[in-house]
Coordinates of C-alpha atoms in Angstrom, one line a residue:
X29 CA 14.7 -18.5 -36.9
X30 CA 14.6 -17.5 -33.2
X31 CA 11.6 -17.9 -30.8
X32 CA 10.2 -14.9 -28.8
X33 CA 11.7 -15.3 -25.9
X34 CA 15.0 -15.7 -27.6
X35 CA 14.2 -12.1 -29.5
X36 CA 13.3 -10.3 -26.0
X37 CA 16.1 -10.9 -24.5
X38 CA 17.0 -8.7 -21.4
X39 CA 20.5 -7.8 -23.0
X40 CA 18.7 -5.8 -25.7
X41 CA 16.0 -3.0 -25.8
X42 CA 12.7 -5.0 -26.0
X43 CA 10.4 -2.9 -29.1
X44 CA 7.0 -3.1 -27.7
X45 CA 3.6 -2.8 -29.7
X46 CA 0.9 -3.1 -27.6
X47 CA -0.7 -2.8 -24.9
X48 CA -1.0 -6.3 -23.9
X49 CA 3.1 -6.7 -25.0
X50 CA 3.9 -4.2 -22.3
X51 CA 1.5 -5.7 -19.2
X52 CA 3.3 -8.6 -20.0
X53 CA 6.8 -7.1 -19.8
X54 CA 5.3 -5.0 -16.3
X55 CA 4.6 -8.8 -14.9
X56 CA 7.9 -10.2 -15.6
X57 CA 10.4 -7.9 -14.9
X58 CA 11.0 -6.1 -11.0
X59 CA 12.5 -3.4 -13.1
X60 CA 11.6 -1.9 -16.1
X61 CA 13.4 1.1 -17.9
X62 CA 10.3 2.0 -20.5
X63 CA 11.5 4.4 -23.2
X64 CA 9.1 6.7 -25.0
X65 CA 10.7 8.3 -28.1
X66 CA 10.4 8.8 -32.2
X67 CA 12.3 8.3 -34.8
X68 CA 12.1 11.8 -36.0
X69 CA 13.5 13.2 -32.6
X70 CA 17.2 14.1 -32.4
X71 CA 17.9 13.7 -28.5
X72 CA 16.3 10.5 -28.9
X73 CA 18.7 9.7 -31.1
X74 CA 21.4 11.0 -29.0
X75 CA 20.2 8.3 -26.2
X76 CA 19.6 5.4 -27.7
X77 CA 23.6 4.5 -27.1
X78 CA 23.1 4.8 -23.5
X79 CA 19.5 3.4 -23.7
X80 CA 21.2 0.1 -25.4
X81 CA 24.1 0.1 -22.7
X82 CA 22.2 0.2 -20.0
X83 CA 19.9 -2.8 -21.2
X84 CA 22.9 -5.0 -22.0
X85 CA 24.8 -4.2 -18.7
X86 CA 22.0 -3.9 -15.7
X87 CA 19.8 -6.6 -15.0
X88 CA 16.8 -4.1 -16.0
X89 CA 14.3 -4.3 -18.2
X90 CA 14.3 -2.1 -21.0
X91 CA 11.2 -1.2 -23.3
X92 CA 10.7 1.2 -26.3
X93 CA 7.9 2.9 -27.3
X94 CA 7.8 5.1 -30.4
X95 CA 4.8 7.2 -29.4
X96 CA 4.1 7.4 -33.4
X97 CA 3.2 3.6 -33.7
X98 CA 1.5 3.3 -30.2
X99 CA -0.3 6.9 -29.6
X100 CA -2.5 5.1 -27.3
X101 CA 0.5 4.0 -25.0
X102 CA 1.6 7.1 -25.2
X103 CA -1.5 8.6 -23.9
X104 CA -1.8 6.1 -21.1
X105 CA 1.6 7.4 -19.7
X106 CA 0.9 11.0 -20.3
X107 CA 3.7 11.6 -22.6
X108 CA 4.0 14.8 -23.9
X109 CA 7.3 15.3 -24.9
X110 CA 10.0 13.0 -26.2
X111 CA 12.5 11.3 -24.8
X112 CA 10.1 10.3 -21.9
X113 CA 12.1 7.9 -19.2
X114 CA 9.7 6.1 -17.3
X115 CA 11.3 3.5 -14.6
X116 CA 9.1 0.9 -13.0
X117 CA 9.7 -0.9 -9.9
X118 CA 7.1 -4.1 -9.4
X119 CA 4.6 -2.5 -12.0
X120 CA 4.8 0.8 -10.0
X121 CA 6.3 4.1 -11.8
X122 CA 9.0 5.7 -9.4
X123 CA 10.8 7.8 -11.6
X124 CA 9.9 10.0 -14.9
X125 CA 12.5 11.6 -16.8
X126 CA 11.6 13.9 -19.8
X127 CA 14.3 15.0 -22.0
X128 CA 18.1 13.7 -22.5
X129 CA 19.9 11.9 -19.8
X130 CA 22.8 10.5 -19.5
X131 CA 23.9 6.8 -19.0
X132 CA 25.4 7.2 -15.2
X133 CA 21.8 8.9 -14.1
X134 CA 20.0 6.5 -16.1
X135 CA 22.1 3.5 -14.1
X136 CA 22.1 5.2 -10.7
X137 CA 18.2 5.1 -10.9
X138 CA 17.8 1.4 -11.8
X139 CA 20.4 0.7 -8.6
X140 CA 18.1 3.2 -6.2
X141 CA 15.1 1.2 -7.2
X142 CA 16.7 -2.3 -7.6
X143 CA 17.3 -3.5 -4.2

């Protein structure tokens, strides 16, 4: 059986739950690529392959959070639609993207805010 940290690998969108779970992400990572979405939502659907690119080939974090399961993440972050893109630079949101994007914008932001 794998430990944590072996399960929240960088290469691999990292499921969070809670609160706590996503602080902790925040404090470890200089870049964090937070997705909001649902299960029920097509485009979401549509952007999970870039979603799980983009973790496997940037040195970003990337986070999920299905707004159905954690409502009160989702109301933190004043999500109101889904997909909701929310990039983080040293625990600091720089960029929010509602709707569908594609994998070159998504990567393009994580380079602006990288460096």
């Amino acid at each position: 059986m794998a430990d944590a940290s072996e399960t929240e690998s960088t290469d691999t969108p990292i499921h969070v739950e809670s609160e706590a779970h996503l602080d902790e992400l925040v404090a470890n990572t200089s870049v964090l690529l937070v997705d909001f979405y649902a299960d029920w939502c097509g485009p979401c659907r549509l952007l999970e392959p870039a979603i799980e690119t983009v973790a496997a080939d940037t040195s970003a974090g990337v986070a999920k959070i299905d707004v159905d399961e954690a409502p009160a993440l989702a109301r933190e972050f004043d999500v109101r639609g889904v997909p909701t893109l929310l990039l983080l630079a040293n625990g600091d949101p720089v960029e929010r993207r509602v709707g569908l994007e594609d994998e070159t914008t998504l990567r393009t932001l994580i380079d602006e805010h990288g460096r």
